[in-house]
mmCIF file of the C-alpha atoms, coordinates in Angstrom:
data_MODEL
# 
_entry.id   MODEL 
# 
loop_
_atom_site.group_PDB 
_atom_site.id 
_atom_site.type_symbol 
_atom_site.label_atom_id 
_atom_site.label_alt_id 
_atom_site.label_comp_id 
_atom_site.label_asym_id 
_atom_site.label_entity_id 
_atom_site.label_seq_id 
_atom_site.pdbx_PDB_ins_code 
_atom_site.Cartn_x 
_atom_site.Cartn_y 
_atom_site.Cartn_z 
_atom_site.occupancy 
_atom_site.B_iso_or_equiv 
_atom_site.pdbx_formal_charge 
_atom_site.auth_seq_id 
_atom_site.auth_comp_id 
_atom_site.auth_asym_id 
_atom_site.auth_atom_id 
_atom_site.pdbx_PDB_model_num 
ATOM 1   C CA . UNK A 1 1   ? 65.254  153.826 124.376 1.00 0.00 ? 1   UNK A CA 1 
ATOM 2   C CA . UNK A 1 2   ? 64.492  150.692 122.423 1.00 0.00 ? 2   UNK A CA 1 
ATOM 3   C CA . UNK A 1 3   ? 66.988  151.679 119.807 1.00 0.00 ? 3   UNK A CA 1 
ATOM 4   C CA . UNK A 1 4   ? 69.894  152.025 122.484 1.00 0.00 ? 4   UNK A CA 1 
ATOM 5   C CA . UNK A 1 5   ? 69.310  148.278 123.764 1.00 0.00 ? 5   UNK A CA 1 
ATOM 6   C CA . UNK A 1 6   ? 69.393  146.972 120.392 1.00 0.00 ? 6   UNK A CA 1 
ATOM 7   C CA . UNK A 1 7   ? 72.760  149.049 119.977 1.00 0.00 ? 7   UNK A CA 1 
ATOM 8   C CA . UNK A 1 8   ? 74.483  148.058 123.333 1.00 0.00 ? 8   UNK A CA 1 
ATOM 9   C CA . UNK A 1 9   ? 73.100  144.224 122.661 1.00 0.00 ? 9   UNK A CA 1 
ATOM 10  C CA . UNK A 1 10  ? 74.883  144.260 119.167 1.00 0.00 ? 10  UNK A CA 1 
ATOM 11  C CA . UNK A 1 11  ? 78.097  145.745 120.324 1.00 0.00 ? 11  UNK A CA 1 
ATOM 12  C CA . UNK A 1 12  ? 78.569  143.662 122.946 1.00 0.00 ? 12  UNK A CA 1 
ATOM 13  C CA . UNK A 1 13  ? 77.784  140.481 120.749 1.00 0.00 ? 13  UNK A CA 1 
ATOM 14  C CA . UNK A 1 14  ? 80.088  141.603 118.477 1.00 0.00 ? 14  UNK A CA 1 
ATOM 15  C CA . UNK A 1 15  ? 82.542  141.923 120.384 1.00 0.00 ? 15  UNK A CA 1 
ATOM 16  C CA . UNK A 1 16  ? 82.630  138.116 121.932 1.00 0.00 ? 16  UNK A CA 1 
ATOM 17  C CA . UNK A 1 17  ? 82.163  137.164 118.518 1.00 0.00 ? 17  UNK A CA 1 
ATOM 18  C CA . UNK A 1 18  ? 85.615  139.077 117.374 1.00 0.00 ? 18  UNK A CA 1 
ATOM 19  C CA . UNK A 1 19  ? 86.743  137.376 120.516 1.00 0.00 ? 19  UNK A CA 1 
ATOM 20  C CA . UNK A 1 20  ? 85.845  133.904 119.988 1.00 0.00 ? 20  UNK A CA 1 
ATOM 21  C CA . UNK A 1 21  ? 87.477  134.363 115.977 1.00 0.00 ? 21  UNK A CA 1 
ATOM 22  C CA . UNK A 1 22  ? 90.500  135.466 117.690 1.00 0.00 ? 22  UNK A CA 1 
ATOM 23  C CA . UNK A 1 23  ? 90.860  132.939 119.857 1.00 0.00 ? 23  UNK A CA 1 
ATOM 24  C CA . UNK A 1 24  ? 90.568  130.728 116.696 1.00 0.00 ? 24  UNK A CA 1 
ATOM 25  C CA . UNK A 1 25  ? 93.027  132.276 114.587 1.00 0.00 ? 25  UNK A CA 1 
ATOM 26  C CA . UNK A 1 26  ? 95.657  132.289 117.494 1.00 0.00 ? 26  UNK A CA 1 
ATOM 27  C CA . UNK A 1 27  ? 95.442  128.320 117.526 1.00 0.00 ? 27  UNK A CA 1 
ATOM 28  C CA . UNK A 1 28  ? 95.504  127.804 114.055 1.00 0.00 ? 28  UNK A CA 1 
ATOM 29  C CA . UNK A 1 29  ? 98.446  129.597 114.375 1.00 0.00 ? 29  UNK A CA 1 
ATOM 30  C CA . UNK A 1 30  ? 99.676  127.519 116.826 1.00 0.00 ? 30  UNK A CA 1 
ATOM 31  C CA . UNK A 1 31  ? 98.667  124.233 115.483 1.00 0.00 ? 31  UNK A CA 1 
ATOM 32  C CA . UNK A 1 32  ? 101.119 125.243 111.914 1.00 0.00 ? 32  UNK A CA 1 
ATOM 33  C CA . UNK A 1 33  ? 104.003 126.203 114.050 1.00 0.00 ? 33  UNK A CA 1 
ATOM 34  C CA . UNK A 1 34  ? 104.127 123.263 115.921 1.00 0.00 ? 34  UNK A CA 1 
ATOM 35  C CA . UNK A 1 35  ? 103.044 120.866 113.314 1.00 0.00 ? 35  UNK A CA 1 
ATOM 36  C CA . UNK A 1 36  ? 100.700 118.308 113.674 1.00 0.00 ? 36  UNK A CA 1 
ATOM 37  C CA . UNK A 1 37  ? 103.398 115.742 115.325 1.00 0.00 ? 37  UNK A CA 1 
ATOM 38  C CA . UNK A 1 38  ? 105.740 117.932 117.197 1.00 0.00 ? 38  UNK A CA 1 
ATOM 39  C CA . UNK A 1 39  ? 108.372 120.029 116.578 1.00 0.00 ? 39  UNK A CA 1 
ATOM 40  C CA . UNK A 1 40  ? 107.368 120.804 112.690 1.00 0.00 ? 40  UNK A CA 1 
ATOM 41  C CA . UNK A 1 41  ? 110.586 119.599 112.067 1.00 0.00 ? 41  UNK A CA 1 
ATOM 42  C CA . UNK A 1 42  ? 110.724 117.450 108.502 1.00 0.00 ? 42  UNK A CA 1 
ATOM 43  C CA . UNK A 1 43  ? 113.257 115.555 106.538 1.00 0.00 ? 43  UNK A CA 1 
ATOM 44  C CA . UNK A 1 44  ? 112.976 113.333 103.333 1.00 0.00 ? 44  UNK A CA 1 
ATOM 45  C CA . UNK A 1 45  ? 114.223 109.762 103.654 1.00 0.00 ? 45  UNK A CA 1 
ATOM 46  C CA . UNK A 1 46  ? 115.109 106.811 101.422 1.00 0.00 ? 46  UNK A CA 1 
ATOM 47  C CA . UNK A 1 47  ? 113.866 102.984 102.103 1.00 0.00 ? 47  UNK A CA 1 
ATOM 48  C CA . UNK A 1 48  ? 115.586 100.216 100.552 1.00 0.00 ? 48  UNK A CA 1 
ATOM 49  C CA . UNK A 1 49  ? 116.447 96.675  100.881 1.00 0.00 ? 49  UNK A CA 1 
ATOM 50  C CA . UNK A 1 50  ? 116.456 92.874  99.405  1.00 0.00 ? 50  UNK A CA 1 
ATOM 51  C CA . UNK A 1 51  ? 113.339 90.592  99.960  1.00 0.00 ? 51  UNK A CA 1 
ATOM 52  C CA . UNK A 1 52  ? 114.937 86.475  99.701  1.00 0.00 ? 52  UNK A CA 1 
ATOM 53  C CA . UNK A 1 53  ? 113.687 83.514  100.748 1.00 0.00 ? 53  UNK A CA 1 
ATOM 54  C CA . UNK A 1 54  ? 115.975 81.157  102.883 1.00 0.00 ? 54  UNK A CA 1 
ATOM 55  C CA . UNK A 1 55  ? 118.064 80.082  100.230 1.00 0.00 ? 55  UNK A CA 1 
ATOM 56  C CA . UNK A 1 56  ? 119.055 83.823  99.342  1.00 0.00 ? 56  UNK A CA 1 
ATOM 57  C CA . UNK A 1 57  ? 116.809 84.090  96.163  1.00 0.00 ? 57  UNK A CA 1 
ATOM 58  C CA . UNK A 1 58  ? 115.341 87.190  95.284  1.00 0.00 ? 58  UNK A CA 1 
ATOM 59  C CA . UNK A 1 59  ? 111.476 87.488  96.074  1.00 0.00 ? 59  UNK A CA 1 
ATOM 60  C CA . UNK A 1 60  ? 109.622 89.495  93.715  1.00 0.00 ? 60  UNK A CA 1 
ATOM 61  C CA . UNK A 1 61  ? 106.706 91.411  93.807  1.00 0.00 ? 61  UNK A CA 1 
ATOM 62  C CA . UNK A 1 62  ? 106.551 91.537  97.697  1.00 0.00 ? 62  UNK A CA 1 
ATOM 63  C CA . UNK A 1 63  ? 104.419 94.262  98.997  1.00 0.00 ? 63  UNK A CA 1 
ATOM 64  C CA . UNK A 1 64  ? 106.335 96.592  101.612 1.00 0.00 ? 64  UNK A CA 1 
ATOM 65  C CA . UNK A 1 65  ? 104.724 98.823  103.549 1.00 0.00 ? 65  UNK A CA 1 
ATOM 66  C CA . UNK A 1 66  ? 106.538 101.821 105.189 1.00 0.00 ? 66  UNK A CA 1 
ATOM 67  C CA . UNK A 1 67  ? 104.131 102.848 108.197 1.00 0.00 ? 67  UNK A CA 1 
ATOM 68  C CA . UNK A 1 68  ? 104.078 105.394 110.972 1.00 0.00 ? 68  UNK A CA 1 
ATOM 69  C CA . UNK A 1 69  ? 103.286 103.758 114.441 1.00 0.00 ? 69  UNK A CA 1 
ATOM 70  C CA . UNK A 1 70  ? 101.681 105.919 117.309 1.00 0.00 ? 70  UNK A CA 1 
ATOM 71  C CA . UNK A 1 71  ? 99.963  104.087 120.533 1.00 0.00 ? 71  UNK A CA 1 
ATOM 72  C CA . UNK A 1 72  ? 97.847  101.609 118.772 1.00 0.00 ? 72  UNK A CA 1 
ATOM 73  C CA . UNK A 1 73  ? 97.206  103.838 115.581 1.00 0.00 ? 73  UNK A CA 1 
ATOM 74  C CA . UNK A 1 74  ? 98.865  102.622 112.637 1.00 0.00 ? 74  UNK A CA 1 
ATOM 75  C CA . UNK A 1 75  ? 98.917  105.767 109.668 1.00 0.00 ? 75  UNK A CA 1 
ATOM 76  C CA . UNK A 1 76  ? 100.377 104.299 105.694 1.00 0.00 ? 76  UNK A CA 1 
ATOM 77  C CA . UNK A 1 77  ? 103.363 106.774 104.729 1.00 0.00 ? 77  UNK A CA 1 
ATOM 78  C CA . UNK A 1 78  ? 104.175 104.294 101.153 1.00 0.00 ? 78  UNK A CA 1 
ATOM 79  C CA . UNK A 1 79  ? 103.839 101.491 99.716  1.00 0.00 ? 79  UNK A CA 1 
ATOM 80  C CA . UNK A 1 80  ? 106.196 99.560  97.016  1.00 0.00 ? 80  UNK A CA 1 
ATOM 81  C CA . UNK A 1 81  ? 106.684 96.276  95.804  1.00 0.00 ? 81  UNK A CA 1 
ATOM 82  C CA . UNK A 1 82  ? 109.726 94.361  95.180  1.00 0.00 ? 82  UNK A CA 1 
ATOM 83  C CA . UNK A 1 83  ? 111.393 93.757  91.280  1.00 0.00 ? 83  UNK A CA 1 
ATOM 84  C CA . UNK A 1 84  ? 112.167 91.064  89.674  1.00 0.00 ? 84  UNK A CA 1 
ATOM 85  C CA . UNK A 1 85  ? 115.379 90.272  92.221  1.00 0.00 ? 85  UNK A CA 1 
ATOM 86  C CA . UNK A 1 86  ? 113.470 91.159  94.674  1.00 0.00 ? 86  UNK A CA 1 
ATOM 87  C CA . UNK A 1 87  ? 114.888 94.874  95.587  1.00 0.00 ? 87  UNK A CA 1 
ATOM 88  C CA . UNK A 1 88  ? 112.987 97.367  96.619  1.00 0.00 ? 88  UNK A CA 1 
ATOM 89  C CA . UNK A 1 89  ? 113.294 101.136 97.246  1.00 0.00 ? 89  UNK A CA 1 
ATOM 90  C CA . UNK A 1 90  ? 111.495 104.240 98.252  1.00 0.00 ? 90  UNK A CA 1 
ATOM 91  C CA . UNK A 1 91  ? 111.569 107.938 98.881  1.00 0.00 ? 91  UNK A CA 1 
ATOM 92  C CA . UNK A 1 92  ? 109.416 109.897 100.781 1.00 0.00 ? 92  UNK A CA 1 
ATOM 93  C CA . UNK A 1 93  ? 110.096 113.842 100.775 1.00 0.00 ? 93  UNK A CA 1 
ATOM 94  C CA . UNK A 1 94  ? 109.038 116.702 103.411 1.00 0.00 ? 94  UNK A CA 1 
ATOM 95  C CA . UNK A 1 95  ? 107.975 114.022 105.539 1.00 0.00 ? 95  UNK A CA 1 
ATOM 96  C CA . UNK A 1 96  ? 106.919 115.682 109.614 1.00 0.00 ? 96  UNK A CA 1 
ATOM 97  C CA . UNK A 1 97  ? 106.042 112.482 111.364 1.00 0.00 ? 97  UNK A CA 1 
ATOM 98  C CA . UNK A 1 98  ? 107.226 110.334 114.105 1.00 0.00 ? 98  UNK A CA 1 
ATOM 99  C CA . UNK A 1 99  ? 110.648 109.110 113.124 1.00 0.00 ? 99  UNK A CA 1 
ATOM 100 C CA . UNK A 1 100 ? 110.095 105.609 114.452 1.00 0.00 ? 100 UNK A CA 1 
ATOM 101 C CA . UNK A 1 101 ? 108.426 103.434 111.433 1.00 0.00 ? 101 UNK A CA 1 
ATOM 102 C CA . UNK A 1 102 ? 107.233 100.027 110.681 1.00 0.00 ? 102 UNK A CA 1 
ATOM 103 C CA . UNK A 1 103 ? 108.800 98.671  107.242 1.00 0.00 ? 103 UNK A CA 1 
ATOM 104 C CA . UNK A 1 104 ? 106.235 95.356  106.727 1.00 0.00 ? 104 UNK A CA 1 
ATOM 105 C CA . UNK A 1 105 ? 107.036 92.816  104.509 1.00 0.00 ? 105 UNK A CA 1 
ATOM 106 C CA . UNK A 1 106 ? 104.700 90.325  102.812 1.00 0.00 ? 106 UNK A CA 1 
ATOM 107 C CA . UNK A 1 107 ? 104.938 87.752  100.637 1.00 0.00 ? 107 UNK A CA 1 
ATOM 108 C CA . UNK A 1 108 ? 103.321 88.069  97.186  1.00 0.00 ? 108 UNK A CA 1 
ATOM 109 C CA . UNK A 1 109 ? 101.999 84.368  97.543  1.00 0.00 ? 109 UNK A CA 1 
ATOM 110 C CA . UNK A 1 110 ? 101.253 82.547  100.949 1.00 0.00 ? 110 UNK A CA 1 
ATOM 111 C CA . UNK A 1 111 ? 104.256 80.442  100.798 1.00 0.00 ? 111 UNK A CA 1 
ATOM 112 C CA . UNK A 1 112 ? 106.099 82.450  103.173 1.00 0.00 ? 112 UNK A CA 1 
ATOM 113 C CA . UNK A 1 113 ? 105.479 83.953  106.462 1.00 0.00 ? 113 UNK A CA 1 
ATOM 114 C CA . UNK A 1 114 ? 105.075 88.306  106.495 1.00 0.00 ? 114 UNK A CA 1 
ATOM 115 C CA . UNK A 1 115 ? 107.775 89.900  108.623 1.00 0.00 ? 115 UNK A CA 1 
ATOM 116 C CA . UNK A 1 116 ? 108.295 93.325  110.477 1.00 0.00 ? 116 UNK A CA 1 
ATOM 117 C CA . UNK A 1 117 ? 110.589 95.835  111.146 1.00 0.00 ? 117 UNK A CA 1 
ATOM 118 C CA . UNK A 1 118 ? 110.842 99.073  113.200 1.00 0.00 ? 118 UNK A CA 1 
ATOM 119 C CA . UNK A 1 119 ? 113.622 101.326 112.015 1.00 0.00 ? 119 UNK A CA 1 
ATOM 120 C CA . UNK A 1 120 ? 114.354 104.994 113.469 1.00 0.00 ? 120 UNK A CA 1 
ATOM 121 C CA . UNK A 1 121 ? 115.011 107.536 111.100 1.00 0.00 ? 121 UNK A CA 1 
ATOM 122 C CA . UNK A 1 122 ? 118.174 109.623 111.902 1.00 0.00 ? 122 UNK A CA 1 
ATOM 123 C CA . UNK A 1 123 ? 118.307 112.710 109.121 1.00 0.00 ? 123 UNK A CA 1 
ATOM 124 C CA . UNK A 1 124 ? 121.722 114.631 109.020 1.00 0.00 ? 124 UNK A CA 1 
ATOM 125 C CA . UNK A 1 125 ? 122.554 117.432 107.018 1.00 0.00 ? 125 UNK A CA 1 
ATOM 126 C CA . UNK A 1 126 ? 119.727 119.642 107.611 1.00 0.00 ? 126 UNK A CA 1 
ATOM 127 C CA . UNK A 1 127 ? 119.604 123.442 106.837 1.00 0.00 ? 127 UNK A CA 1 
ATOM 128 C CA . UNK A 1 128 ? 119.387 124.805 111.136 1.00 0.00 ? 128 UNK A CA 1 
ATOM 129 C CA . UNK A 1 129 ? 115.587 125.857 110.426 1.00 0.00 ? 129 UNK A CA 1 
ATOM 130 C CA . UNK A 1 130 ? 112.814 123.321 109.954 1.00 0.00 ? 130 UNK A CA 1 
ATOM 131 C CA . UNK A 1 131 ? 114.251 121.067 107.994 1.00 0.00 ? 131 UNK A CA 1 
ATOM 132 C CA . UNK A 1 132 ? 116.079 118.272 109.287 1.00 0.00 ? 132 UNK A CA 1 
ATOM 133 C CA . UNK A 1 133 ? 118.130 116.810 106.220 1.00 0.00 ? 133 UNK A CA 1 
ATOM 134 C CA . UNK A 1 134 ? 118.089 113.530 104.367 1.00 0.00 ? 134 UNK A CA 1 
ATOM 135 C CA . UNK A 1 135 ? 118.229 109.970 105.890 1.00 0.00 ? 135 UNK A CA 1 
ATOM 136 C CA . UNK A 1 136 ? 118.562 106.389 104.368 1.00 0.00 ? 136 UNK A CA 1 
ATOM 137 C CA . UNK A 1 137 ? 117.807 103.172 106.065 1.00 0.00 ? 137 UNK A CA 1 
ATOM 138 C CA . UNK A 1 138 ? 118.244 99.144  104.309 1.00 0.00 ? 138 UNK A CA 1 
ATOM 139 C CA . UNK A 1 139 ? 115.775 97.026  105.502 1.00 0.00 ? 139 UNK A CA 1 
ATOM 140 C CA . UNK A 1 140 ? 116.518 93.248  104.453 1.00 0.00 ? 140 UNK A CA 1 
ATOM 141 C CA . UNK A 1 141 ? 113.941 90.808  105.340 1.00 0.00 ? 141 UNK A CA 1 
ATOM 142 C CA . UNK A 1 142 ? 114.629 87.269  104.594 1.00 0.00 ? 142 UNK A CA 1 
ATOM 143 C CA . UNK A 1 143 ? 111.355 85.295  104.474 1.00 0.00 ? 143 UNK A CA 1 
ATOM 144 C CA . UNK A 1 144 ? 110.863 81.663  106.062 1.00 0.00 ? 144 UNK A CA 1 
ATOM 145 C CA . UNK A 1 145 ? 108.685 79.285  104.188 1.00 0.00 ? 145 UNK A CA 1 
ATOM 146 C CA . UNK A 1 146 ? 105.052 78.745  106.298 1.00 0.00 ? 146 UNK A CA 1 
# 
């Protein structure tokens, strides 16, 4: 009789255990079809623009940094710097977050003051299934002196 107890405890164990896996696997599952921000939607897009100084002159090697904003959380998506003439540019592909981003701006040397943008990625040309398409945005940011 001991022998059935220790049977009918394992099967029915077993089978919450098989139960509680399931229940895992099904919101995995849900969790990639979603994706993590949304719609699992995603789209590569192009950053560029001029850094100058108030005079118009070309600001070089200004850090920009391209990030995604999202009720007080602030999550890096890149990071360039400007050239010599103070252009930058950058690409980011298969990108799935929020489409609203912060392009920041600052100075290589504390002569100037940093500046801000927030810019709204709009991708067209997309494929009708999860991907969205391509999108390109300028961001000039002309720097006053502190």
């Amino acid at each position: 009789m001991d022998k059935v107890r220790k049977i009918q405890f394992m099967k029915k164990y077993t089978i919450e255990y098989y139960k509680i896996i399931l229940f895992l696997v099904f919101i995995l599952f849900v969790v990639s079809c979603s994706g993590k921000w949304g719609n699992g939607a995603y789209a590569d897009f192009k950053i560029y623009g001029n850094i100058t100084d108030t005079l118009g002159n070309g600001i070089a090697n200004a850090k920009i940094y391209i990030n995604q904003v999202d009720e007080k959380v602030v999550t890096p998506i890149l990071n360039v710097s400007s050239d010599e003439n103070g252009y930058f540019s950058c690409i980011k592909h298969n990108y799935s977050g929020k489409r609203t981003l912060r392009v920041v701006c600052i100075a290589p040397n504390e002569g100037f003051l940093s500046d801000s943008i927030d810019i709204v990625i709009k991708p067209t040309g997309g494929d009708g299934s999860w991907y969205e398409g391509t999108a390109a945005c300028s961001c000039d940011f002309k720097l006053n002196n502190k």
